[in-house]
PDB file of C-alpha atoms in Angstrom:
ATOM      1  CA  UNK A 218       0.705  64.393 -24.465  1.00  0.00           C
ATOM      2  CA  UNK A 219      -2.862  65.303 -24.591  1.00  0.00           C
ATOM      3  CA  UNK A 220      -5.081  63.199 -21.926  1.00  0.00           C
ATOM      4  CA  UNK A 221      -8.581  63.227 -22.624  1.00  0.00           C
ATOM      5  CA  UNK A 222     -10.536  63.196 -19.121  1.00  0.00           C
ATOM      6  CA  UNK A 223     -13.589  62.153 -17.423  1.00  0.00           C
ATOM      7  CA  UNK A 224     -16.436  65.243 -18.303  1.00  0.00           C
ATOM      8  CA  UNK A 225     -18.390  63.169 -15.912  1.00  0.00           C
ATOM      9  CA  UNK A 226     -16.134  64.370 -12.627  1.00  0.00           C
ATOM     10  CA  UNK A 227     -17.154  67.081 -10.711  1.00  0.00           C
ATOM     11  CA  UNK A 228     -15.041  69.125  -8.560  1.00  0.00           C
ATOM     12  CA  UNK A 229     -14.369  67.696  -5.151  1.00  0.00           C
ATOM     13  CA  UNK A 230     -14.648  64.405  -6.222  1.00  0.00           C
ATOM     14  CA  UNK A 231     -12.437  62.104  -6.232  1.00  0.00           C
ATOM     15  CA  UNK A 232     -12.223  59.045  -9.409  1.00  0.00           C
ATOM     16  CA  UNK A 233     -12.285  55.589  -9.147  1.00  0.00           C
ATOM     17  CA  UNK A 234      -8.626  54.142  -9.888  1.00  0.00           C
ATOM     18  CA  UNK A 235     -10.369  51.557 -12.961  1.00  0.00           C
ATOM     19  CA  UNK A 236     -13.506  52.265 -14.031  1.00  0.00           C
ATOM     20  CA  UNK A 237     -15.172  50.598 -17.088  1.00  0.00           C
ATOM     21  CA  UNK A 238     -18.692  52.090 -18.606  1.00  0.00           C
ATOM     22  CA  UNK A 239     -20.634  50.380 -21.026  1.00  0.00           C
ATOM     23  CA  UNK A 240     -18.183  47.756 -22.225  1.00  0.00           C
ATOM     24  CA  UNK A 241     -19.552  45.788 -25.300  1.00  0.00           C
ATOM     25  CA  UNK A 242     -17.145  43.127 -26.670  1.00  0.00           C
ATOM     26  CA  UNK A 243     -17.938  40.502 -29.940  1.00  0.00           C
ATOM     27  CA  UNK A 244     -16.059  38.313 -31.737  1.00  0.00           C
ATOM     28  CA  UNK A 245     -16.830  36.710 -35.127  1.00  0.00           C
ATOM     29  CA  UNK A 246     -17.214  33.027 -35.029  1.00  0.00           C
ATOM     30  CA  UNK A 247     -17.772  31.846 -38.370  1.00  0.00           C
ATOM     31  CA  UNK A 248     -20.872  32.547 -39.349  1.00  0.00           C
ATOM     32  CA  UNK A 249     -21.668  34.204 -36.424  1.00  0.00           C
ATOM     33  CA  UNK A 250     -21.365  37.078 -34.273  1.00  0.00           C
ATOM     34  CA  UNK A 251     -20.421  35.854 -30.515  1.00  0.00           C
ATOM     35  CA  UNK A 252     -21.257  38.788 -28.066  1.00  0.00           C
ATOM     36  CA  UNK A 253     -19.035  38.577 -25.018  1.00  0.00           C
ATOM     37  CA  UNK A 254     -19.222  41.554 -22.600  1.00  0.00           C
ATOM     38  CA  UNK A 255     -22.498  43.355 -22.821  1.00  0.00           C
ATOM     39  CA  UNK A 256     -22.667  46.731 -21.395  1.00  0.00           C
ATOM     40  CA  UNK A 257     -20.580  45.855 -19.105  1.00  0.00           C
ATOM     41  CA  UNK A 258     -19.572  48.124 -16.366  1.00  0.00           C
ATOM     42  CA  UNK A 259     -16.965  48.259 -13.295  1.00  0.00           C
ATOM     43  CA  UNK A 260     -15.565  50.573 -11.102  1.00  0.00           C
ATOM     44  CA  UNK A 261     -12.669  49.772  -8.022  1.00  0.00           C
ATOM     45  CA  UNK A 262     -11.250  52.092  -5.804  1.00  0.00           C
ATOM     46  CA  UNK A 263      -7.847  53.039  -5.331  1.00  0.00           C
ATOM     47  CA  UNK A 264      -6.261  50.504  -2.967  1.00  0.00           C
ATOM     48  CA  UNK A 265      -9.121  48.050  -3.355  1.00  0.00           C
ATOM     49  CA  UNK A 266      -8.983  44.667  -3.712  1.00  0.00           C
ATOM     50  CA  UNK A 267     -12.057  43.198  -6.296  1.00  0.00           C
ATOM     51  CA  UNK A 268     -11.561  39.316  -6.573  1.00  0.00           C
ATOM     52  CA  UNK A 269     -13.565  38.344 -10.319  1.00  0.00           C
ATOM     53  CA  UNK A 270     -14.226  34.741  -9.924  1.00  0.00           C
ATOM     54  CA  UNK A 271     -15.914  33.522 -13.615  1.00  0.00           C
ATOM     55  CA  UNK A 272     -16.074  30.447 -16.017  1.00  0.00           C
ATOM     56  CA  UNK A 273     -13.916  30.245 -19.046  1.00  0.00           C
ATOM     57  CA  UNK A 274     -16.094  31.235 -22.197  1.00  0.00           C
ATOM     58  CA  UNK A 275     -17.663  34.117 -20.254  1.00  0.00           C
ATOM     59  CA  UNK A 276     -15.239  37.121 -20.959  1.00  0.00           C
ATOM     60  CA  UNK A 277     -12.850  37.054 -17.882  1.00  0.00           C
ATOM     61  CA  UNK A 278      -9.638  37.883 -20.166  1.00  0.00           C
ATOM     62  CA  UNK A 279     -11.699  40.081 -22.704  1.00  0.00           C
ATOM     63  CA  UNK A 280     -13.008  42.143 -19.411  1.00  0.00           C
ATOM     64  CA  UNK A 281      -8.796  41.959 -18.024  1.00  0.00           C
ATOM     65  CA  UNK A 282      -7.354  42.496 -21.576  1.00  0.00           C
ATOM     66  CA  UNK A 283     -10.141  45.691 -22.010  1.00  0.00           C
ATOM     67  CA  UNK A 284      -9.150  47.438 -18.365  1.00  0.00           C
ATOM     68  CA  UNK A 285      -5.377  46.923 -19.201  1.00  0.00           C
ATOM     69  CA  UNK A 286      -5.644  48.425 -22.698  1.00  0.00           C
ATOM     70  CA  UNK A 287      -3.926  45.761 -24.335  1.00  0.00           C
ATOM     71  CA  UNK A 288      -7.771  45.399 -26.256  1.00  0.00           C
ATOM     72  CA  UNK A 289     -10.311  47.995 -27.754  1.00  0.00           C
ATOM     73  CA  UNK A 290     -14.153  47.445 -26.645  1.00  0.00           C
ATOM     74  CA  UNK A 291     -16.516  48.022 -29.382  1.00  0.00           C
ATOM     75  CA  UNK A 292     -17.989  50.402 -27.768  1.00  0.00           C
ATOM     76  CA  UNK A 293     -17.826  51.773 -23.794  1.00  0.00           C
ATOM     77  CA  UNK A 294     -14.641  54.207 -22.085  1.00  0.00           C
ATOM     78  CA  UNK A 295     -12.837  52.684 -20.355  1.00  0.00           C
ATOM     79  CA  UNK A 296     -11.189  55.421 -17.601  1.00  0.00           C
ATOM     80  CA  UNK A 297      -7.857  54.878 -14.960  1.00  0.00           C
ATOM     81  CA  UNK A 298      -8.041  57.791 -12.505  1.00  0.00           C
ATOM     82  CA  UNK A 299     -10.054  61.124 -14.501  1.00  0.00           C
ATOM     83  CA  UNK A 300      -8.416  59.791 -18.114  1.00  0.00           C
ATOM     84  CA  UNK A 301     -10.605  58.423 -20.330  1.00  0.00           C
ATOM     85  CA  UNK A 302      -8.025  55.478 -21.910  1.00  0.00           C
ATOM     86  CA  UNK A 303     -10.443  55.025 -25.008  1.00  0.00           C
ATOM     87  CA  UNK A 304     -10.247  58.023 -26.725  1.00  0.00           C
ATOM     88  CA  UNK A 305      -6.451  57.884 -26.912  1.00  0.00           C
ATOM     89  CA  UNK A 306      -3.827  56.953 -29.042  1.00  0.00           C
ATOM     90  CA  UNK A 307      -1.854  53.832 -29.728  1.00  0.00           C
ATOM     91  CA  UNK A 308       1.280  54.960 -28.367  1.00  0.00           C
ATOM     92  CA  UNK A 309       0.092  57.074 -25.601  1.00  0.00           C
ATOM     93  CA  UNK A 310      -2.559  53.702 -24.236  1.00  0.00           C
ATOM     94  CA  UNK A 311       1.218  52.178 -24.356  1.00  0.00           C
ATOM     95  CA  UNK A 312       2.886  54.584 -22.278  1.00  0.00           C
ATOM     96  CA  UNK A 313      -0.168  54.200 -19.732  1.00  0.00           C
ATOM     97  CA  UNK A 314      -0.145  50.860 -19.707  1.00  0.00           C
ATOM     98  CA  UNK A 315       3.774  50.454 -19.056  1.00  0.00           C
ATOM     99  CA  UNK A 316       3.776  53.451 -16.425  1.00  0.00           C
ATOM    100  CA  UNK A 317       0.376  53.046 -14.677  1.00  0.00           C
ATOM    101  CA  UNK A 318      -1.034  49.419 -14.468  1.00  0.00           C
ATOM    102  CA  UNK A 319       1.275  46.133 -13.752  1.00  0.00           C
ATOM    103  CA  UNK A 320       0.314  42.613 -14.709  1.00  0.00           C
ATOM    104  CA  UNK A 321       0.429  39.460 -13.643  1.00  0.00           C
ATOM    105  CA  UNK A 322      -0.405  36.295 -14.977  1.00  0.00           C
ATOM    106  CA  UNK A 323      -0.788  32.550 -14.262  1.00  0.00           C
ATOM    107  CA  UNK A 324       2.860  31.680 -15.564  1.00  0.00           C
ATOM    108  CA  UNK A 325       5.567  34.544 -14.122  1.00  0.00           C
ATOM    109  CA  UNK A 326       6.810  35.144 -17.195  1.00  0.00           C
ATOM    110  CA  UNK A 327      10.339  36.346 -15.170  1.00  0.00           C
ATOM    111  CA  UNK A 328      13.238  36.461 -17.808  1.00  0.00           C
ATOM    112  CA  UNK A 329      15.590  33.246 -17.147  1.00  0.00           C
ATOM    113  CA  UNK A 330      19.183  34.937 -17.826  1.00  0.00           C
ATOM    114  CA  UNK A 331      18.693  37.655 -14.774  1.00  0.00           C
ATOM    115  CA  UNK A 332      17.866  37.601 -11.351  1.00  0.00           C
ATOM    116  CA  UNK A 333      15.124  38.116  -9.211  1.00  0.00           C
ATOM    117  CA  UNK A 334      16.427  41.342  -7.622  1.00  0.00           C
ATOM    118  CA  UNK A 335      17.768  42.447 -12.415  1.00  0.00           C
ATOM    119  CA  UNK A 336      13.838  41.192 -12.817  1.00  0.00           C
ATOM    120  CA  UNK A 337      12.129  43.602 -10.600  1.00  0.00           C
ATOM    121  CA  UNK A 338      14.637  46.434 -11.884  1.00  0.00           C
ATOM    122  CA  UNK A 339      13.644  45.421 -15.201  1.00  0.00           C
ATOM    123  CA  UNK A 340      10.623  47.807 -15.991  1.00  0.00           C
ATOM    124  CA  UNK A 341      12.173  50.480 -13.797  1.00  0.00           C
ATOM    125  CA  UNK A 342      15.111  50.704 -16.303  1.00  0.00           C
ATOM    126  CA  UNK A 343      12.892  50.659 -19.195  1.00  0.00           C
ATOM    127  CA  UNK A 344      10.826  53.606 -17.634  1.00  0.00           C
ATOM    128  CA  UNK A 345      14.117  55.634 -17.247  1.00  0.00           C
ATOM    129  CA  UNK A 346      15.420  55.317 -13.501  1.00  0.00           C
ATOM    130  CA  UNK A 347      18.854  55.549 -12.882  1.00  0.00           C
ATOM    131  CA  UNK A 348      19.673  51.545 -12.040  1.00  0.00           C
ATOM    132  CA  UNK A 349      21.075  52.372  -8.176  1.00  0.00           C
ATOM    133  CA  UNK A 350      17.632  53.768  -7.581  1.00  0.00           C
ATOM    134  CA  UNK A 351      15.875  50.595  -9.971  1.00  0.00           C
ATOM    135  CA  UNK A 352      17.994  48.112  -6.995  1.00  0.00           C
ATOM    136  CA  UNK A 353      17.119  49.413  -4.119  1.00  0.00           C
ATOM    137  CA  UNK A 354      13.118  49.901  -5.028  1.00  0.00           C
ATOM    138  CA  UNK A 355      13.902  46.231  -6.079  1.00  0.00           C
ATOM    139  CA  UNK A 356      15.285  45.143  -2.919  1.00  0.00           C
ATOM    140  CA  UNK A 357      12.922  47.184  -0.614  1.00  0.00           C
ATOM    141  CA  UNK A 358      10.205  45.134  -2.827  1.00  0.00           C
ATOM    142  CA  UNK A 359      11.565  41.754  -2.309  1.00  0.00           C
ATOM    143  CA  UNK A 360      11.926  42.339   1.262  1.00  0.00           C
ATOM    144  CA  UNK A 361       8.266  43.207   1.557  1.00  0.00           C
ATOM    145  CA  UNK A 362       7.338  40.663  -0.936  1.00  0.00           C
ATOM    146  CA  UNK A 363       9.597  37.930   1.676  1.00  0.00           C
ATOM    147  CA  UNK A 364      11.982  37.755  -0.681  1.00  0.00           C
ATOM    148  CA  UNK A 365      15.520  39.514   1.031  1.00  0.00           C
ATOM    149  CA  UNK A 366      17.712  36.758   0.676  1.00  0.00           C
ATOM    150  CA  UNK A 367      16.623  35.998  -2.969  1.00  0.00           C
ATOM    151  CA  UNK A 368      17.366  38.683  -4.523  1.00  0.00           C
ATOM    152  CA  UNK A 369      20.745  36.948  -6.502  1.00  0.00           C
ATOM    153  CA  UNK A 370      18.900  33.645  -7.162  1.00  0.00           C
ATOM    154  CA  UNK A 371      17.332  33.007 -11.010  1.00  0.00           C
ATOM    155  CA  UNK A 372      14.089  32.021 -11.610  1.00  0.00           C
ATOM    156  CA  UNK A 373      15.329  28.385 -11.969  1.00  0.00           C
ATOM    157  CA  UNK A 374      16.564  28.722  -8.553  1.00  0.00           C
ATOM    158  CA  UNK A 375      12.841  29.519  -7.388  1.00  0.00           C
ATOM    159  CA  UNK A 376      10.308  28.284  -6.175  1.00  0.00           C
ATOM    160  CA  UNK A 377       6.940  28.304  -7.863  1.00  0.00           C
ATOM    161  CA  UNK A 378       6.137  30.343  -5.076  1.00  0.00           C
ATOM    162  CA  UNK A 379       8.663  32.796  -5.085  1.00  0.00           C
ATOM    163  CA  UNK A 380       8.622  32.963  -8.564  1.00  0.00           C
ATOM    164  CA  UNK A 381       5.260  34.621  -8.210  1.00  0.00           C
ATOM    165  CA  UNK A 382       5.832  36.746  -5.397  1.00  0.00           C
ATOM    166  CA  UNK A 383       9.356  37.953  -7.379  1.00  0.00           C
ATOM    167  CA  UNK A 384       6.524  38.679 -10.853  1.00  0.00           C
ATOM    168  CA  UNK A 385       3.812  40.733  -8.367  1.00  0.00           C
ATOM    169  CA  UNK A 386       7.552  43.133  -6.834  1.00  0.00           C
ATOM    170  CA  UNK A 387       7.582  43.330 -10.997  1.00  0.00           C
ATOM    171  CA  UNK A 388       4.269  44.470 -11.619  1.00  0.00           C
ATOM    172  CA  UNK A 389       4.595  47.077  -8.482  1.00  0.00           C
ATOM    173  CA  UNK A 390       7.904  48.041  -9.199  1.00  0.00           C
ATOM    174  CA  UNK A 391       6.389  51.680 -10.958  1.00  0.00           C
ATOM    175  CA  UNK A 392       4.009  51.872  -8.365  1.00  0.00           C
ATOM    176  CA  UNK A 393       0.568  51.755 -10.842  1.00  0.00           C
ATOM    177  CA  UNK A 394      -2.904  52.964 -10.508  1.00  0.00           C
ATOM    178  CA  UNK A 395      -4.023  49.210 -10.887  1.00  0.00           C
ATOM    179  CA  UNK A 396      -2.678  46.226 -10.403  1.00  0.00           C
ATOM    180  CA  UNK A 397      -4.511  43.305 -12.883  1.00  0.00           C
ATOM    181  CA  UNK A 398      -3.484  39.239 -11.972  1.00  0.00           C
ATOM    182  CA  UNK A 399      -5.375  36.575 -13.926  1.00  0.00           C
ATOM    183  CA  UNK A 400      -5.121  33.714 -12.210  1.00  0.00           C
ATOM    184  CA  UNK A 401      -1.207  33.939  -9.861  1.00  0.00           C
ATOM    185  CA  UNK A 402      -1.913  31.149  -8.036  1.00  0.00           C
ATOM    186  CA  UNK A 403      -3.524  29.089 -10.238  1.00  0.00           C
ATOM    187  CA  UNK A 404      -0.705  26.622 -10.139  1.00  0.00           C
ATOM    188  CA  UNK A 405       0.807  26.984  -6.527  1.00  0.00           C
ATOM    189  CA  UNK A 406      -0.699  24.172  -3.927  1.00  0.00           C
ATOM    190  CA  UNK A 407      -3.171  25.929  -1.032  1.00  0.00           C
ATOM    191  CA  UNK A 408      -0.475  26.612   1.267  1.00  0.00           C
ATOM    192  CA  UNK A 409       1.448  27.985  -1.570  1.00  0.00           C
ATOM    193  CA  UNK A 410      -1.018  30.088  -2.632  1.00  0.00           C
ATOM    194  CA  UNK A 411      -2.247  31.549   0.703  1.00  0.00           C
ATOM    195  CA  UNK A 412       1.207  32.750   1.026  1.00  0.00           C
ATOM    196  CA  UNK A 413       1.603  33.798  -2.147  1.00  0.00           C
ATOM    197  CA  UNK A 414      -1.611  35.793  -1.559  1.00  0.00           C
ATOM    198  CA  UNK A 415      -0.990  37.215   1.834  1.00  0.00           C
ATOM    199  CA  UNK A 416       2.391  39.270   0.561  1.00  0.00           C
ATOM    200  CA  UNK A 417       0.621  40.264  -2.556  1.00  0.00           C
ATOM    201  CA  UNK A 418      -2.480  42.164  -0.025  1.00  0.00           C
ATOM    202  CA  UNK A 419       0.153  43.555   2.593  1.00  0.00           C
ATOM    203  CA  UNK A 420       2.000  44.741  -0.235  1.00  0.00           C
ATOM    204  CA  UNK A 421      -1.533  46.081  -1.886  1.00  0.00           C
ATOM    205  CA  UNK A 422      -2.604  47.578   1.164  1.00  0.00           C
ATOM    206  CA  UNK A 423       0.669  49.321   1.646  1.00  0.00           C
ATOM    207  CA  UNK A 424       0.585  51.167  -1.508  1.00  0.00           C
ATOM    208  CA  UNK A 425      -3.268  51.908  -2.186  1.00  0.00           C
ATOM    209  CA  UNK A 426      -3.115  50.287  -5.589  1.00  0.00           C
ATOM    210  CA  UNK A 427      -6.307  48.772  -7.004  1.00  0.00           C
ATOM    211  CA  UNK A 428      -6.346  45.135  -7.433  1.00  0.00           C
ATOM    212  CA  UNK A 429      -8.662  42.733  -9.753  1.00  0.00           C
ATOM    213  CA  UNK A 430      -7.740  39.945  -8.772  1.00  0.00           C
ATOM    214  CA  UNK A 431      -8.976  37.095 -11.505  1.00  0.00           C
ATOM    215  CA  UNK A 432      -9.187  33.423  -9.234  1.00  0.00           C
ATOM    216  CA  UNK A 433     -11.178  30.210  -9.094  1.00  0.00           C
ATOM    217  CA  UNK A 434      -9.791  30.140  -5.620  1.00  0.00           C
ATOM    218  CA  UNK A 435     -13.184  30.779  -3.852  1.00  0.00           C
ATOM    219  CA  UNK A 436     -11.040  30.417  -0.376  1.00  0.00           C
ATOM    220  CA  UNK A 437      -9.039  33.941  -1.746  1.00  0.00           C
ATOM    221  CA  UNK A 438     -11.656  35.869  -2.962  1.00  0.00           C
ATOM    222  CA  UNK A 439     -13.384  35.558   0.035  1.00  0.00           C
ATOM    223  CA  UNK A 440     -10.647  37.483   1.636  1.00  0.00           C
ATOM    224  CA  UNK A 441     -10.859  40.318  -0.928  1.00  0.00           C
ATOM    225  CA  UNK A 442     -12.577  43.645  -0.321  1.00  0.00           C
ATOM    226  CA  UNK A 443     -16.108  41.812  -3.278  1.00  0.00           C
ATOM    227  CA  UNK A 444     -16.008  39.347  -5.258  1.00  0.00           C
ATOM    228  CA  UNK A 445     -17.594  39.734  -9.063  1.00  0.00           C
ATOM    229  CA  UNK A 446     -18.423  37.529 -11.695  1.00  0.00           C
ATOM    230  CA  UNK A 447     -19.434  37.484 -15.339  1.00  0.00           C
ATOM    231  CA  UNK A 448     -22.893  36.431 -16.340  1.00  0.00           C
ATOM    232  CA  UNK A 449     -24.941  36.757 -19.409  1.00  0.00           C
ATOM    233  CA  UNK A 450     -22.244  39.840 -20.472  1.00  0.00           C
ATOM    234  CA  UNK A 451     -22.685  42.204 -17.049  1.00  0.00           C
ATOM    235  CA  UNK A 452     -20.368  42.317 -14.165  1.00  0.00           C
ATOM    236  CA  UNK A 453     -22.554  40.935 -11.376  1.00  0.00           C
ATOM    237  CA  UNK A 454     -21.698  41.153  -7.601  1.00  0.00           C
ATOM    238  CA  UNK A 455     -20.861  37.258  -6.643  1.00  0.00           C
TER     239      UNK A 455
END
């Protein structure tokens, strides 16, 4: 695979885990064009937790989709480490998305017929890891998420907070470079949301994964390294 490297990277300078440079995205809406992102820039360092606090309709989901290589911008570049993903084929982007990006959504999307540990094993086995190794890592991650005694339970036997913690463990199972979370605590009560965040934060700090966490919860946003918002198609500090 011929990965395009960031030409701006100078020797001895560590690349960001994720960098969005000059991102522009618009959509046709009837007879007019709706401009969502207008040259947006964002840089997240390894191990950094960044809160994205933005109202609906401002481009939050679009920004996350572009960062996660689910969508291409009209203009601009997406770098994961030194690799310019905007210059890659769809197949190459799919490989990076599977190996280097973790996703957690508001709804956990766990496979209902599998246990918690099997759900966390799944992305590892898809990547080719032997079953025993995948099971051992899944067990370790569930313990880190304070679910060591829940591995044999299916999603229907877990609480909402437990399901989301399994989803987080699954998202980091392949040791991604970047973790993208879209309102993962949006359906949880404040106490459970805080508990899920504490477990997530501990895991992020231990693994060094860069994290972009979209949330409307200002209390959680204030506990991250920094918070950003979207205004007039631009990323701005909150």
